[in-house]
Amino acid sequence: MASIKLHVPPIRSSLVFRPKLMSKLDEGMKTKLTVVSAQAGYGKTTALSGWAKGCSSPVAWVSLDVHDNDWITFWSYVAASIQTSMAGFAPLLRSLIDKGPAVSAEPAMGMLLDELAALEGELVIILDDFHSIELPAIQHSFIYLLEHLPAHIHIYIASRNELSIPTARLRAKGEYHQIKMHDLRFELEEGFVFFRDMTELHLTKEQVALLCLQTEGWISGLQLAAISLKQSRNITESIEQFKGHHHISDYLLEEVFSQLPIQLRDFLLETSILQRLNASICEAVTGFANSQEQLEKIERLNLFIIPLDDQRDWYRYHHLLSDFLQQQLLRNAPVKKRQAHIRAAQWLESRGLEQEAVEHFLQGQQYNDAVRLIEKNLIAFMQTKSVVLNRWLSVMPESAFADKPMVEMFYISVLLGVGEWKAAFRKIEQALIRFAALKEQLNEADWKRAMGNIYFFCSIVSYLHKDLNLTSDYLERVEQYMPEGSFFQTMGRNRYQGYDAFDDHLAFINDLHAADAFLRRWITAWEHKKQYPFIGFLNVSYSKLLYEWNRLEEASFYANQALERDDIKPFARIMIHLAVGASQIEQAKGNNERATELLVRLKSHIDSPDAVLFYLRIEAEQARLALRQGFIQEAQNWLDHCGMLHTDEVSLNRVPEHLILARVLAACGRPEDALHLLKRLSHLLSKEDRLRDRIKSIILQSLIVEQIGKMDAALAHLEDALRLAEPQGYIRSFIDEGERMTALLAAYKQTRHTAKETIEQREPVVTMEYVQMLLLALYVEPEELQQSKVSLTEQEIRVLRLIADGLANKEIAARLGNANETIKWHIKSIYRKLGVSNRVQALQVARESNILLP
């Protein structure tokens, strides 16, 4: 059924030819956007489909309806319509769109624009009934598309309303064309042709002129009048009766409807609940075996039915008729309306169209069946229909899924995912009471699973309140009920979700000391579990914490410990954080090649439906690394092709990319653009209480402000960063900036010293001990760094001596009381420090360096 929405509707051979209107539509080929706006019944769809049939350029068509008011659904149809007319267009675009607007709006629009720009000829995209689209996320993406649309792409929109998106800029550039109601009205001459050639009525010119005057050239009004007059015994009197009716459409529809045979009226009423109809679904809804005959009869009567394919298998009712019929059905037979929805749902389900079936079950108030289909497709709906799922569950009485713990869980998960935290908290509190009461109704395993899952969500609530102690209390209960872990801990972890506060805890938790205790506790509790990938996120965060505190060897240990776990490798969201963190550690140690290699290998090992989104993140990190290593041109190349702009809306989902973009802009001679971005980003991070990334943003601002010669402002920014950072012991965020940070800290130190000797001395907001500690960390010379590479830890020396004794890894692990994986990590660390690749080389270098001596 979905493919029908992508076909240009067939046109009647008996249509009135309207060269003036067609010429106005042709003018849209000189602009980006053409809007055909008028109320229902003015022939917008007919005009566009007639014009599209004669257009010399390829046409992509989408017939929209209220069910398309969802970001993923809308853009999926747009992409599919282009692919229908341009074979092979953007094959990877769908995987981006499926991630939704919070994650991939800009990447998806970027790819769509790149693919459109690559088309050689002109392309027309027609979006019919665009007034059905009200979701702000869709409108924001659509505005972005229009602003960057290539000149050879032309979008035509049919809408009952004026667009709610801003068009002033397009108008000013001459890229906006509008066809209004007065352009669509039948002129008097067109009215003569209509009644002469399209009806069997023999009206005088005066009668036609009077009808055109009464309907103000409204095409549907003239069609309704013609149908009504065919049944009239006195045409002159009937035309006079049309006068004085303010709502002429309602009057004429009632006139026409009342004159139809009763069986046809019943057929129309019951099938009016369908968005699209064919004989089979009509028979299922009405019970009429002659449904095909009824559809053909309606079409012969010109009764506002629109064929959707050339074979005339599928139809839809005109909105005027559909709205009128549904009002009649609701007013006169509400029970029959609900029954029609239920029968439609059953037909749709039998054809595998389960999303549409859910919609009709809900309209029919058949909530148990709706829940049954939702439960059957929970994971699929969660991944691509989360907004729709939220709407479905929110309109159902809670009793409909009170005994369905997993449905309740997914609902809570959706609420958390779309940012409706208060509603999620309330649901969790209610579910906790309800699940506890289900103990006698469920078997023990299912009940424990339900309780373990709800306690996991309780831990999320505590985490979102930044209460790590309470989070730990709830995790202990998860351990009690579900020691194997919750499905929700790793749900979707192979799909891209942007920069998630649940993936990198330090992006959300401000108290590093509390995070240290929390992370150590749960890594210790879970590290022995062989199938517990959720621990990977904790390793990510703990490694980053240790890195920030400049404890590089320990940071490396926890990153590598997770990287070597087989249960984590299938989860791209974990692996990308681990590999990026490991790359930063290697760069800090001076291992440039290793740092580069980790990102290259990461990119080649991503196995996810959202690989292209992960690639964008990795490429940004490669640009950052290129800058660290002095390769400005590589960073410039990324800037030219990344699709990001300093004017883009800042988002928490893309904080690392925003920071990298600002850094590259400044390095490539665009410091003002970088500051424009950072100012907005800092405001967002402050508002959302994201301390770590706020500190990084302010540090970067201080360096860029100093770059443009504003030393006083640079020192003010630096002091602000130091003030925020000192209580938590931040180190690497400063010293990773290298010589420029050394100079800036030295200038700050001198300024403080000078201030001591003046009367204007104020209470210091930063201790000089902290400043001095950062300067000492920055003074480490490269030679000293190289020496540290051959300085093995005591444990590594023990491992090396046992290697010299000829022991295998498992024997070494048993001798030292460590896990085999830990011994593997120690050996790799030894190889790296000694610059070797096997045991023989390691022992040779160790003996030459006297490392093995007691």
GROMACS .gro file of C-alpha atoms in nm, residues 25 42 80 88 122 142 145 182 200 242 273 282 302 307 382 387 413 436 449 471 572 574 590 617 663 667 807 825 833:
model
   29
   25LEU     CA    1   0.308   2.583  -1.277
   42TYR     CA    2  -0.993   2.376  -0.565
   80ALA     CA    3   1.160   0.644  -0.158
   88GLY     CA    4   2.004   0.385  -0.743
  122GLU     CA    5   1.655   1.859  -1.315
  142PHE     CA    6   1.260   2.090   0.557
  145LEU     CA    7   1.679   2.132   0.293
  182HIS     CA    8  -0.762   3.282  -0.728
  200GLU     CA    9  -2.479   1.599  -1.985
  242PHE     CA   10  -2.807   2.738  -0.405
  273ILE     CA   11  -1.276   0.554   0.755
  282CYS     CA   12  -1.405  -0.250   0.118
  302ASN     CA   13  -1.777   1.170  -1.057
  307PRO     CA   14  -0.786   0.666  -0.851
  382MET     CA   15   1.108   0.106   1.917
  387VAL     CA   16   0.720   0.876   1.839
  413SER     CA   17   1.205   0.345   2.745
  436ALA     CA   18   0.513  -0.605   4.272
  449ARG     CA   19   1.258  -1.032   3.499
  471THR     CA   20   2.173   0.450   4.143
  572ALA     CA   21   2.943  -0.018   1.789
  574ILE     CA   22   3.063   0.107   2.301
  590GLY     CA   23   5.354   1.040   2.209
  617ARG     CA   24   3.200   1.068   1.419
  663ARG     CA   25   3.897   2.384   1.677
  667ALA     CA   26   4.323   2.649   1.296
  807LEU     CA   27   5.563  -2.013   3.087
  825TRP     CA   28   4.698  -0.692   2.830
  833LYS     CA   29   5.682  -0.005   2.570
   0.00000   0.00000   0.00000
